[in-house]
Amino acid sequence: MSRITYLRDSAVRDDVTMRFLFVGDSMTIGRAGDWTWRYRMWRHLEAVLPGSYEIVGPRTGLYDPAADAPVSDAYADPAFPAPARRHLAGWGEGWLHMAPVVGETVAATGADVLLVSLGLIDLGFYTNSDQTEENVRAFLAAARAANPRVRAVLLPVIPNVRATYDAPFAAECARFNELLAKAVADLDSAVSPLLLATVPESYDLQEDTYDGTHPGPSGEHKLAAAFAGAMHQAWGLGGPYVTRRG
């Protein structure tokens, strides 16, 4: 396994087991027939850290619209290895749902690095920006209670179709992203580093999603690149993201 050293400068080196946990909502779990950005990240990790990492998590399935449940294993690439399919993501789940379960998941899996894409579902259905930010802090506290040296990369709420016609919702998304950036700055530490990933500037709802919200193939690449780029630039982990066909 790859090893992480928790240095003052947050560099990553060869000292303890590295395990990645993908945490997210419908954009991360994906639906039957999707590639998913998790698959794109797995291919990236295979290219830059071959044989030196592990993907962990209690779930492996995709959301099946017909069953209205995460029971599908019909990934676009059937050769996507079962261990690499692991995640903690759910259709319709947000920070509100993940904060109570991330601690037990980190404890059970030994996760070292959390790659988190949450917030849109919360703001759309459950909580306002302030309440959502409180759940972010609860999530990170629980993860750190399970592993005081856990690292996390957090992606802000990305462009979505509802924000193009619902001005109050768009304002809440913008406010939450500001609060998320502040929380990352407030809670970042040398022992348990936090990163705020950058929303891809070129993310286009027509080109990069199949419905204005959920990423299609090009959007999946851009989301994976956002996480990969943050880790490489800040921690020296891996390498630049390269878009690979298939």
Coordinates of C-alpha atoms in Angstrom, one line a residue:
M1 CA 0.0 0.0 0.0
S2 CA 1.0 3.6 -0.4
R3 CA 2.0 5.4 2.7
I4 CA 1.2 8.8 4.1
T5 CA 3.4 10.9 6.3
Y6 CA 1.6 13.7 8.1
L7 CA 4.3 16.4 7.8
R8 CA 4.0 20.1 8.8
D9 CA 3.9 21.1 5.1
S10 CA 1.2 18.5 4.4
A11 CA 3.3 16.6 1.9
V12 CA 2.5 13.0 1.3
R13 CA 5.1 10.3 1.5
D14 CA 5.6 6.6 2.2
D15 CA 4.8 5.8 5.9
V16 CA 1.2 4.6 6.6
T17 CA -1.5 2.9 4.6
M18 CA -3.5 5.2 2.3
R19 CA -7.1 4.5 1.8
F20 CA -9.5 6.7 -0.2
L21 CA -13.2 7.0 0.6
F22 CA -15.6 8.7 -1.9
V23 CA -18.5 10.4 -0.2
G24 CA -21.3 12.0 -2.1
D25 CA -24.9 12.2 -3.3
S26 CA -26.5 11.2 -6.6
M27 CA -23.7 12.8 -8.6
T28 CA -21.2 10.4 -6.9
I29 CA -23.1 7.2 -6.6
G30 CA -24.3 7.4 -10.2
R31 CA -27.2 5.5 -11.9
A32 CA -27.3 2.2 -13.7
G33 CA -25.3 2.5 -16.9
D34 CA -23.0 5.3 -15.7
W35 CA -19.3 5.4 -15.7
T36 CA -19.2 7.7 -12.6
W37 CA -16.5 10.1 -11.6
R38 CA -15.4 7.5 -9.1
Y39 CA -14.4 5.3 -12.1
R40 CA -12.5 8.2 -13.6
M41 CA -10.7 8.7 -10.3
W42 CA -9.9 5.0 -10.0
R43 CA -8.3 5.1 -13.5
H44 CA -6.3 8.2 -12.5
L45 CA -5.1 6.5 -9.3
E46 CA -4.1 3.4 -11.3
A47 CA -2.0 5.6 -13.6
V48 CA -0.3 7.7 -10.9
L49 CA -0.2 5.3 -7.9
P50 CA -0.4 1.8 -9.4
G51 CA -0.7 -0.8 -6.7
S52 CA -0.1 1.7 -3.9
Y53 CA -3.6 2.7 -2.8
E54 CA -6.9 1.2 -1.8
I55 CA -10.5 2.5 -2.3
V56 CA -12.7 1.7 0.7
G57 CA -16.4 2.1 1.6
P58 CA -19.4 0.1 2.7
R59 CA -21.3 0.4 -0.6
T60 CA -20.6 -0.6 -4.2
G61 CA -23.8 -0.3 -6.1
L62 CA -25.3 2.3 -8.5
Y63 CA -28.8 3.7 -8.2
D64 CA -31.4 1.8 -10.2
P65 CA -34.3 4.1 -11.2
A66 CA -36.6 1.2 -11.9
A67 CA -36.1 -0.2 -8.3
D68 CA -35.7 3.2 -6.8
A69 CA -32.8 1.7 -4.8
P70 CA -29.0 1.5 -5.1
V71 CA -29.1 -2.1 -6.2
S72 CA -27.5 -2.0 -9.7
D73 CA -24.0 -3.2 -10.6
A74 CA -24.4 -2.2 -14.3
Y75 CA -21.4 0.1 -14.6
A76 CA -20.6 1.3 -18.1
D77 CA -17.3 -0.6 -17.8
P78 CA -18.1 -4.1 -16.5
A79 CA -14.4 -4.6 -15.9
F80 CA -14.5 -1.9 -13.2
P81 CA -13.0 -4.0 -10.3
A82 CA -15.3 -4.7 -7.4
P83 CA -12.9 -3.4 -4.8
A84 CA -12.6 -0.1 -6.7
R85 CA -16.4 0.3 -6.7
R86 CA -16.6 0.9 -3.0
H87 CA -18.0 4.2 -1.8
L88 CA -20.2 6.0 0.7
A89 CA -22.7 7.8 -1.6
G90 CA -26.4 7.8 -1.9
W91 CA -29.1 9.1 -4.3
G92 CA -30.9 11.8 -2.4
E93 CA -28.3 11.9 0.5
G94 CA -26.4 14.9 1.7
W95 CA -24.3 16.3 4.5
L96 CA -27.4 15.7 6.7
H97 CA -27.3 12.0 6.1
M98 CA -23.6 11.4 5.9
A99 CA -22.6 13.3 9.1
P100 CA -24.1 10.6 11.3
V101 CA -22.5 7.7 9.5
V102 CA -19.1 8.9 8.4
G103 CA -17.5 8.2 11.8
E104 CA -18.4 4.6 11.9
T105 CA -17.4 4.2 8.2
V106 CA -13.9 5.8 8.7
A107 CA -13.4 3.6 11.8
A108 CA -14.5 0.4 10.0
T109 CA -12.6 1.0 6.7
G110 CA -9.5 2.8 8.0
A111 CA -10.1 5.6 5.5
D112 CA -7.2 8.2 5.3
V113 CA -8.4 10.5 2.5
L114 CA -12.0 11.5 2.1
L115 CA -13.1 12.9 -1.3
V116 CA -16.4 14.6 -0.7
S117 CA -19.0 16.0 -3.1
L118 CA -22.1 17.1 -1.1
G119 CA -24.4 20.0 -0.6
L120 CA -26.8 20.3 -3.5
I121 CA -29.3 17.8 -2.1
D122 CA -29.2 19.5 1.3
L123 CA -29.9 22.9 -0.1
G124 CA -32.5 21.7 -2.5
F125 CA -34.6 19.6 0.0
Y126 CA -33.4 19.6 3.6
T127 CA -31.5 22.5 5.0
N128 CA -30.5 26.1 4.4
S129 CA -26.9 27.2 3.9
D130 CA -26.2 27.8 7.6
Q131 CA -27.7 24.5 8.7
T132 CA -25.8 22.7 5.9
E133 CA -22.5 24.3 7.1
E134 CA -23.2 23.0 10.6
N135 CA -23.6 19.5 9.2
V136 CA -20.2 19.9 7.4
R137 CA -18.6 20.7 10.7
A138 CA -20.4 17.7 12.4
F139 CA -19.2 15.5 9.5
L140 CA -15.6 16.5 9.9
A141 CA -15.7 16.2 13.7
A142 CA -17.0 12.7 13.4
A143 CA -14.5 11.7 10.8
R144 CA -11.7 13.1 12.9
A145 CA -13.0 11.3 16.1
A146 CA -12.6 8.1 14.2
N147 CA -9.2 9.0 12.6
P148 CA -7.5 12.1 14.0
R149 CA -5.2 12.2 11.0
V150 CA -7.8 11.9 8.3
R151 CA -7.4 14.2 5.3
A152 CA -10.4 15.5 3.3
V153 CA -10.9 17.2 -0.1
L154 CA -14.3 19.0 -0.3
L155 CA -15.9 20.1 -3.5
P156 CA -18.2 23.1 -3.4
V157 CA -21.7 22.9 -4.9
I158 CA -21.2 22.8 -8.6
P159 CA -23.3 24.5 -11.3
N160 CA -26.8 23.0 -11.7
V161 CA -29.9 23.8 -13.7
R162 CA -32.1 24.8 -10.8
A163 CA -29.8 27.6 -9.9
T164 CA -30.3 29.0 -13.4
Y165 CA -34.0 29.8 -12.8
D166 CA -34.4 29.8 -9.0
A167 CA -32.7 32.9 -7.7
P168 CA -33.1 32.2 -4.0
F169 CA -31.7 28.7 -4.4
A170 CA -28.8 30.1 -6.4
A171 CA -28.1 32.6 -3.6
E172 CA -28.2 29.7 -1.1
C173 CA -25.7 27.7 -3.2
A174 CA -23.4 30.7 -3.4
R175 CA -23.7 31.4 0.3
F176 CA -23.0 27.8 1.2
N177 CA -19.9 27.7 -0.9
E178 CA -18.6 30.8 1.0
L179 CA -19.4 29.1 4.3
L180 CA -17.7 25.9 3.1
A181 CA -14.6 27.8 2.2
K182 CA -14.6 29.4 5.6
A183 CA -15.1 26.1 7.4
V184 CA -12.2 24.5 5.5
A185 CA -10.0 27.5 6.4
D186 CA -11.1 27.4 10.0
L187 CA -10.7 23.7 10.5
D188 CA -7.6 22.9 8.4
S189 CA -4.7 21.6 10.5
A190 CA -1.3 20.1 10.0
V191 CA -2.4 16.9 11.6
S192 CA -5.7 16.6 9.6
P193 CA -5.4 18.7 6.5
L194 CA -8.4 19.9 4.6
L195 CA -8.6 21.1 1.0
L196 CA -11.2 23.0 -0.9
A197 CA -11.3 21.7 -4.5
T198 CA -11.9 24.2 -7.3
V199 CA -15.2 24.0 -9.2
P200 CA -14.1 23.5 -12.9
E201 CA -14.4 26.8 -14.7
S202 CA -15.4 25.1 -17.9
Y203 CA -18.2 23.0 -16.4
D204 CA -21.1 23.4 -18.8
L205 CA -24.6 22.2 -18.0
Q206 CA -25.3 21.3 -21.7
E207 CA -22.1 19.6 -22.4
D208 CA -21.1 18.1 -19.0
T209 CA -24.4 16.8 -17.6
Y210 CA -27.2 14.6 -19.0
D211 CA -30.0 16.5 -17.2
G212 CA -28.6 19.8 -15.9
T213 CA -27.5 18.2 -12.7
H214 CA -25.9 14.8 -13.0
P215 CA -22.5 14.5 -14.8
G216 CA -22.1 12.8 -18.1
P217 CA -18.8 11.5 -19.3
S218 CA -17.1 14.9 -19.8
G219 CA -18.5 16.1 -16.4
E220 CA -17.2 13.0 -14.7
H221 CA -13.7 13.7 -16.0
K222 CA -13.9 17.3 -14.8
L223 CA -15.0 16.3 -11.3
A224 CA -12.3 13.7 -11.0
A225 CA -9.8 16.3 -12.2
A226 CA -10.9 18.7 -9.5
F227 CA -10.1 16.3 -6.8
A228 CA -6.9 15.0 -8.4
G229 CA -5.6 18.5 -9.1
A230 CA -6.2 19.6 -5.5
M231 CA -4.3 16.7 -4.0
H232 CA -1.5 16.9 -6.5
Q233 CA -1.0 20.7 -6.1
A234 CA -1.4 20.9 -2.3
W235 CA 0.0 17.5 -1.1
G236 CA 2.2 16.4 -4.0
L237 CA 0.0 13.3 -4.3
G238 CA -0.2 11.5 -7.6
G239 CA 0.1 13.6 -10.7
P240 CA -1.8 15.9 -13.1
Y241 CA -5.1 14.5 -14.2
V242 CA -5.1 13.2 -17.7
T243 CA -8.5 12.5 -19.5
R244 CA -8.4 8.9 -20.6
R245 CA -10.8 7.4 -23.2
G246 CA -13.3 4.9 -22.1

